[in-house]
CSV table of C-alpha atoms in Angstrom, one decimal:
chain,number,residue,atom,x,y,z
F,9,MET,CA,167.7,22.8,87.3
F,10,LEU,CA,165.8,25.9,88.4
F,11,THR,CA,167.2,28.4,85.9
F,12,GLY,CA,164.8,31.3,85.4
F,13,LYS,CA,162.6,30.3,88.3
F,14,VAL,CA,161.7,32.9,91.1
F,15,ALA,CA,161.6,31.7,94.7
F,16,VAL,CA,160.4,33.5,97.8
F,17,VAL,CA,161.9,32.1,101.0
F,18,THR,CA,160.7,33.4,104.4
F,19,GLY,CA,162.8,33.2,107.5
F,20,ALA,CA,165.9,33.3,105.3
F,21,SER,CA,168.4,35.0,107.5
F,22,ARG,CA,169.7,31.9,109.2
F,23,GLY,CA,169.4,28.2,109.7
F,24,ILE,CA,167.2,26.1,107.4
F,25,GLY,CA,165.9,29.2,105.5
F,26,LYS,CA,169.3,30.5,104.7
F,27,CYS,CA,170.5,27.1,103.5
F,28,VAL,CA,167.4,26.7,101.4
F,29,ALA,CA,167.8,30.1,99.7
F,30,LEU,CA,171.5,29.4,98.9
F,31,GLU,CA,170.7,25.9,97.5
F,32,LEU,CA,167.9,27.3,95.3
F,33,ALA,CA,170.2,30.1,94.1
F,34,ALA,CA,172.9,27.5,93.3
F,35,GLN,CA,170.4,25.7,91.1
F,36,GLY,CA,169.7,28.9,89.1
F,37,ALA,CA,166.7,30.3,90.9
F,38,ARG,CA,166.4,34.1,91.5
F,39,ILE,CA,165.7,34.6,95.2
F,40,VAL,CA,163.5,36.9,97.2
F,41,ALA,CA,164.6,36.5,100.8
F,42,SER,CA,162.5,37.6,103.7
F,43,ALA,CA,163.3,38.2,107.4
F,44,ARG,CA,162.2,40.6,110.0
F,45,THR,CA,165.2,42.9,109.4
F,46,LEU,CA,167.4,43.6,106.4
F,47,GLU,CA,170.4,43.4,108.6
F,48,GLY,CA,169.9,39.7,109.0
F,49,LEU,CA,169.8,39.2,105.3
F,50,ASP,CA,173.0,41.0,104.4
F,51,GLY,CA,175.2,37.9,104.6
F,52,LEU,CA,172.8,35.8,102.6
F,53,ALA,CA,172.5,38.4,99.8
F,54,ALA,CA,176.3,38.8,99.7
F,55,GLU,CA,176.8,35.1,99.3
F,56,ILE,CA,174.3,34.8,96.5
F,57,ILE,CA,175.6,37.8,94.6
F,58,ALA,CA,179.2,36.6,95.0
F,59,ALA,CA,178.2,33.3,93.4
F,60,GLY,CA,176.7,35.1,90.4
F,61,GLY,CA,173.1,34.9,91.5
F,62,GLU,CA,170.3,37.4,91.8
F,63,VAL,CA,168.5,38.3,95.1
F,64,ILE,CA,166.1,40.8,96.5
F,65,ALA,CA,166.0,41.2,100.3
F,66,VAL,CA,162.7,42.2,101.9
F,67,ALA,CA,162.2,43.0,105.5
F,68,GLY,CA,158.8,42.3,107.0
F,69,ASP,CA,156.6,40.4,109.4
F,70,VAL,CA,154.9,37.5,107.7
F,71,SER,CA,152.1,37.5,110.3
F,72,VAL,CA,151.0,40.9,108.9
F,73,SER,CA,148.9,40.7,105.8
F,74,THR,CA,150.3,43.9,104.2
F,75,ASP,CA,153.8,42.6,104.7
F,76,ALA,CA,153.0,39.2,103.2
F,77,ASP,CA,151.3,40.9,100.2
F,78,ARG,CA,154.3,43.2,99.8
F,79,LEU,CA,156.8,40.4,99.8
F,80,VAL,CA,155.0,38.6,96.9
F,81,ALA,CA,154.6,41.9,95.1
F,82,ARG,CA,158.3,42.6,95.3
F,83,ALA,CA,159.0,39.2,93.7
F,84,VAL,CA,156.7,40.0,90.8
F,85,GLU,CA,157.9,43.6,90.4
F,86,GLY,CA,161.6,42.6,90.6
F,87,PHE,CA,161.6,39.4,88.6
F,88,GLY,CA,158.2,39.3,86.7
F,89,ARG,CA,156.8,36.1,88.2
F,90,LEU,CA,156.8,33.8,91.2
F,91,ASP,CA,157.4,30.0,90.9
F,92,ILE,CA,158.3,28.8,94.3
F,93,LEU,CA,157.3,29.8,97.8
F,94,VAL,CA,159.0,28.3,100.8
F,95,ASN,CA,157.2,29.1,104.1
F,96,ASN,CA,160.0,28.6,106.6
F,97,ALA,CA,159.6,31.6,109.0
F,98,GLY,CA,159.1,30.3,112.5
F,99,ILE,CA,159.7,31.0,116.2
F,100,THR,CA,159.5,29.2,119.5
F,101,ARG,CA,158.2,30.3,122.9
F,102,ASP,CA,158.4,27.1,124.8
F,103,GLY,CA,156.7,26.5,128.1
F,104,LEU,CA,154.5,23.9,129.8
F,105,LEU,CA,150.8,24.2,129.1
F,106,LEU,CA,149.8,25.3,132.6
F,107,ARG,CA,152.4,28.0,132.6
F,108,MET,CA,152.0,29.2,129.0
F,109,LYS,CA,151.1,32.9,128.6
F,110,ASP,CA,148.5,34.0,126.1
F,111,GLU,CA,151.0,36.1,124.4
F,112,ASP,CA,153.4,33.2,123.9
F,113,TRP,CA,150.6,31.1,122.3
F,114,ASP,CA,149.6,34.0,120.0
F,115,ALA,CA,153.1,34.9,118.9
F,116,VAL,CA,154.0,31.4,117.8
F,117,LEU,CA,150.6,30.8,116.1
F,118,ASP,CA,150.8,34.2,114.4
F,119,THR,CA,154.2,33.7,112.9
F,120,ASN,CA,154.3,30.0,112.2
F,121,LEU,CA,150.8,29.3,111.0
F,122,LYS,CA,149.1,32.7,110.2
F,123,GLY,CA,152.3,33.8,108.4
F,124,ALA,CA,152.3,30.7,106.2
F,125,PHE,CA,148.6,31.2,105.4
F,126,LEU,CA,149.1,34.9,104.5
F,127,CYS,CA,152.1,34.2,102.3
F,128,THR,CA,150.4,31.2,100.7
F,129,ARG,CA,147.3,33.3,99.9
F,130,ALA,CA,149.3,36.1,98.4
F,131,ALA,CA,151.5,33.7,96.3
F,132,ALA,CA,148.4,31.6,95.2
F,133,ARG,CA,146.9,34.7,93.5
F,134,VAL,CA,150.0,35.0,91.3
F,135,MET,CA,150.6,31.3,90.7
F,136,SER,CA,146.9,30.7,89.8
F,137,ARG,CA,147.2,33.3,87.1
F,138,GLN,CA,150.4,31.7,85.8
F,139,LYS,CA,148.8,28.2,86.1
F,140,SER,CA,152.0,27.0,87.7
F,141,GLY,CA,153.8,27.0,91.0
F,142,ARG,CA,155.3,25.2,94.0
F,143,ILE,CA,154.5,25.9,97.6
F,144,ILE,CA,156.6,24.1,100.2
F,145,ASN,CA,155.8,24.5,103.9
F,146,ILE,CA,158.5,23.8,106.5
F,147,SER,CA,156.5,22.2,109.3
F,148,SER,CA,158.1,20.0,112.0
F,149,VAL,CA,158.2,16.4,113.3
F,150,VAL,CA,156.6,17.8,116.5
F,151,GLY,CA,153.6,18.7,114.5
F,152,GLU,CA,153.1,15.0,113.9
F,153,MET,CA,154.1,13.5,117.2
F,154,GLY,CA,153.8,16.4,119.7
F,155,ASN,CA,156.4,17.5,122.3
F,156,ALA,CA,156.0,18.3,125.9
F,157,GLY,CA,156.7,22.0,126.6
F,158,GLN,CA,155.8,23.0,123.0
F,159,VAL,CA,152.0,23.0,122.8
F,160,ASN,CA,152.0,26.2,120.9
F,161,TYR,CA,154.8,25.2,118.5
F,162,SER,CA,153.3,21.7,117.9
F,163,ALA,CA,149.9,23.2,117.3
F,164,SER,CA,151.3,25.7,114.8
F,165,LYS,CA,153.2,23.0,112.9
F,166,ALA,CA,150.3,20.6,112.9
F,167,GLY,CA,148.2,23.4,111.5
F,168,MET,CA,150.6,23.8,108.7
F,169,LEU,CA,149.9,20.2,107.6
F,170,GLY,CA,146.2,20.9,107.4
F,171,LEU,CA,146.9,24.1,105.5
F,172,THR,CA,149.1,22.1,103.1
F,173,LYS,CA,146.5,19.5,102.3
F,174,SER,CA,143.6,21.9,101.9
F,175,THR,CA,145.4,24.3,99.7
F,176,ALA,CA,146.8,21.4,97.6
F,177,ARG,CA,143.2,20.4,96.8
F,178,GLU,CA,142.2,24.0,96.0
F,179,LEU,CA,145.1,24.8,93.8
F,180,ALA,CA,145.7,21.5,92.0
F,181,ARG,CA,143.5,22.5,89.0
F,182,ARG,CA,145.8,25.6,88.6
F,183,ASN,CA,148.8,23.3,88.3
F,184,VAL,CA,150.1,24.6,91.7
F,185,THR,CA,151.5,21.9,94.0
F,186,VAL,CA,151.6,22.3,97.8
F,187,ASN,CA,153.6,20.0,100.0
F,188,ALA,CA,155.1,20.0,103.5
F,189,ILE,CA,158.4,18.9,104.9
F,190,THR,CA,158.7,17.9,108.6
F,191,PRO,CA,162.3,18.2,109.8
F,192,GLY,CA,163.3,16.3,112.9
F,193,PHE,CA,166.1,17.5,115.1
F,194,ILE,CA,168.3,19.6,112.9
F,195,ILE,CA,171.6,21.2,113.7
F,196,THR,CA,170.8,25.0,113.8
F,197,ASP,CA,171.3,27.9,116.2
F,198,MET,CA,168.4,26.4,118.2
F,199,THR,CA,170.1,23.1,118.9
F,200,GLY,CA,173.7,24.5,119.0
F,201,GLY,CA,173.4,25.2,122.7
F,202,LEU,CA,172.6,21.7,123.7
F,203,SER,CA,174.9,19.9,126.2
F,204,ASP,CA,176.6,16.8,125.1
F,205,LYS,CA,174.3,14.8,127.3
F,206,ALA,CA,171.2,16.3,125.9
F,207,ARG,CA,172.5,15.8,122.3
F,208,GLU,CA,173.2,12.2,123.0
F,209,GLY,CA,169.7,11.8,124.4
F,210,LEU,CA,168.2,13.1,121.2
F,211,GLU,CA,170.5,11.0,119.0
F,212,ALA,CA,169.4,7.9,120.9
F,213,GLN,CA,165.8,8.5,119.7
F,214,ILE,CA,166.8,8.6,116.1
F,215,PRO,CA,167.3,5.4,114.2
F,216,LEU,CA,170.0,6.9,111.9
F,217,GLY,CA,171.9,7.9,115.0
F,218,ARG,CA,172.5,11.5,114.3
F,219,LEU,CA,170.9,14.9,114.2
F,220,GLY,CA,170.0,16.2,110.7
F,221,THR,CA,171.7,19.1,108.9
F,222,VAL,CA,170.2,22.1,107.2
F,223,ASP,CA,171.4,20.5,103.9
F,224,ASP,CA,169.2,17.5,104.5
F,225,VAL,CA,166.2,19.7,104.6
F,226,ALA,CA,167.3,22.0,101.7
F,227,HIS,CA,167.9,19.0,99.4
F,228,SER,CA,164.3,17.9,100.1
F,229,VAL,CA,163.1,21.4,99.2
F,230,LEU,CA,165.0,21.3,95.9
F,231,PHE,CA,163.3,18.1,95.0
F,232,LEU,CA,159.8,19.3,95.7
F,233,ALA,CA,160.5,22.5,93.8
F,234,SER,CA,161.8,20.7,90.8
F,235,ASP,CA,160.0,19.3,87.7
F,236,GLN,CA,160.7,15.8,89.0
F,237,ALA,CA,158.1,16.4,91.7
F,238,ALA,CA,155.4,17.7,89.3
F,239,TYR,CA,153.0,14.9,90.2
F,240,ILE,CA,153.4,15.2,94.0
F,241,THR,CA,151.0,17.4,96.0
F,242,GLY,CA,149.3,17.4,99.4
F,243,GLN,CA,152.1,15.2,100.8
F,244,VAL,CA,154.2,15.4,104.0
F,245,LEU,CA,157.9,14.5,103.6
F,246,GLY,CA,159.5,13.5,106.9
F,247,VAL,CA,163.2,14.5,107.1
F,248,ASN,CA,163.8,13.1,110.6
F,249,GLY,CA,166.3,10.2,110.4
F,250,GLY,CA,163.5,7.7,111.1
F,251,MET,CA,162.5,9.3,114.4
F,252,TYR,CA,158.9,9.3,113.4
F,253,MET,CA,157.5,6.9,110.9
């Protein structure tokens, strides 16, 4: 389905990002995987190569403009083009508003929102010249509904929705689509430490009665990256089991 396409995935060393990279590779895409350290990407790269795929691992901080530009440049240098960008890199620094430190606010906004902006800007230059491309932003359900103790994370993820809609309008004439996915509670390292009681409490809020999986999110990315989604842009796709409608 994606044979010959080149995809950059940020935050690809684990969780949703890793699954997205593996799924895109399984569909024939050549992958440029990014994380803060190469060590975190070793396992992903080995899996892609073992399955007959192609991958370039790039270490860097997406909140630094030179690193974001270098990431996109490596995709073009290594594979000659860039077709798909998945802005997935994200961190949390949870805390109540009245106790939140400036540095916790800055760190989350820098990685989650500024990082998506910088990577989008770099990718848009290439995609605009090609007159084709898909940009997919991994936001969060808490960017839509808010969450106590996560004012920084919620703000960063809500900001990604505004980024999505504005860049979709700007890039549409270049045949570049920009969409966002808002995962709900997904089984990852972040949720793996939940107690049974806490997990049951979360599941009670979800009409489908379960937490989502990284595959649920990755399959949505595959759709938005495909030709079947060519007429979809500026949209927010909720992958949350009905938790927020």
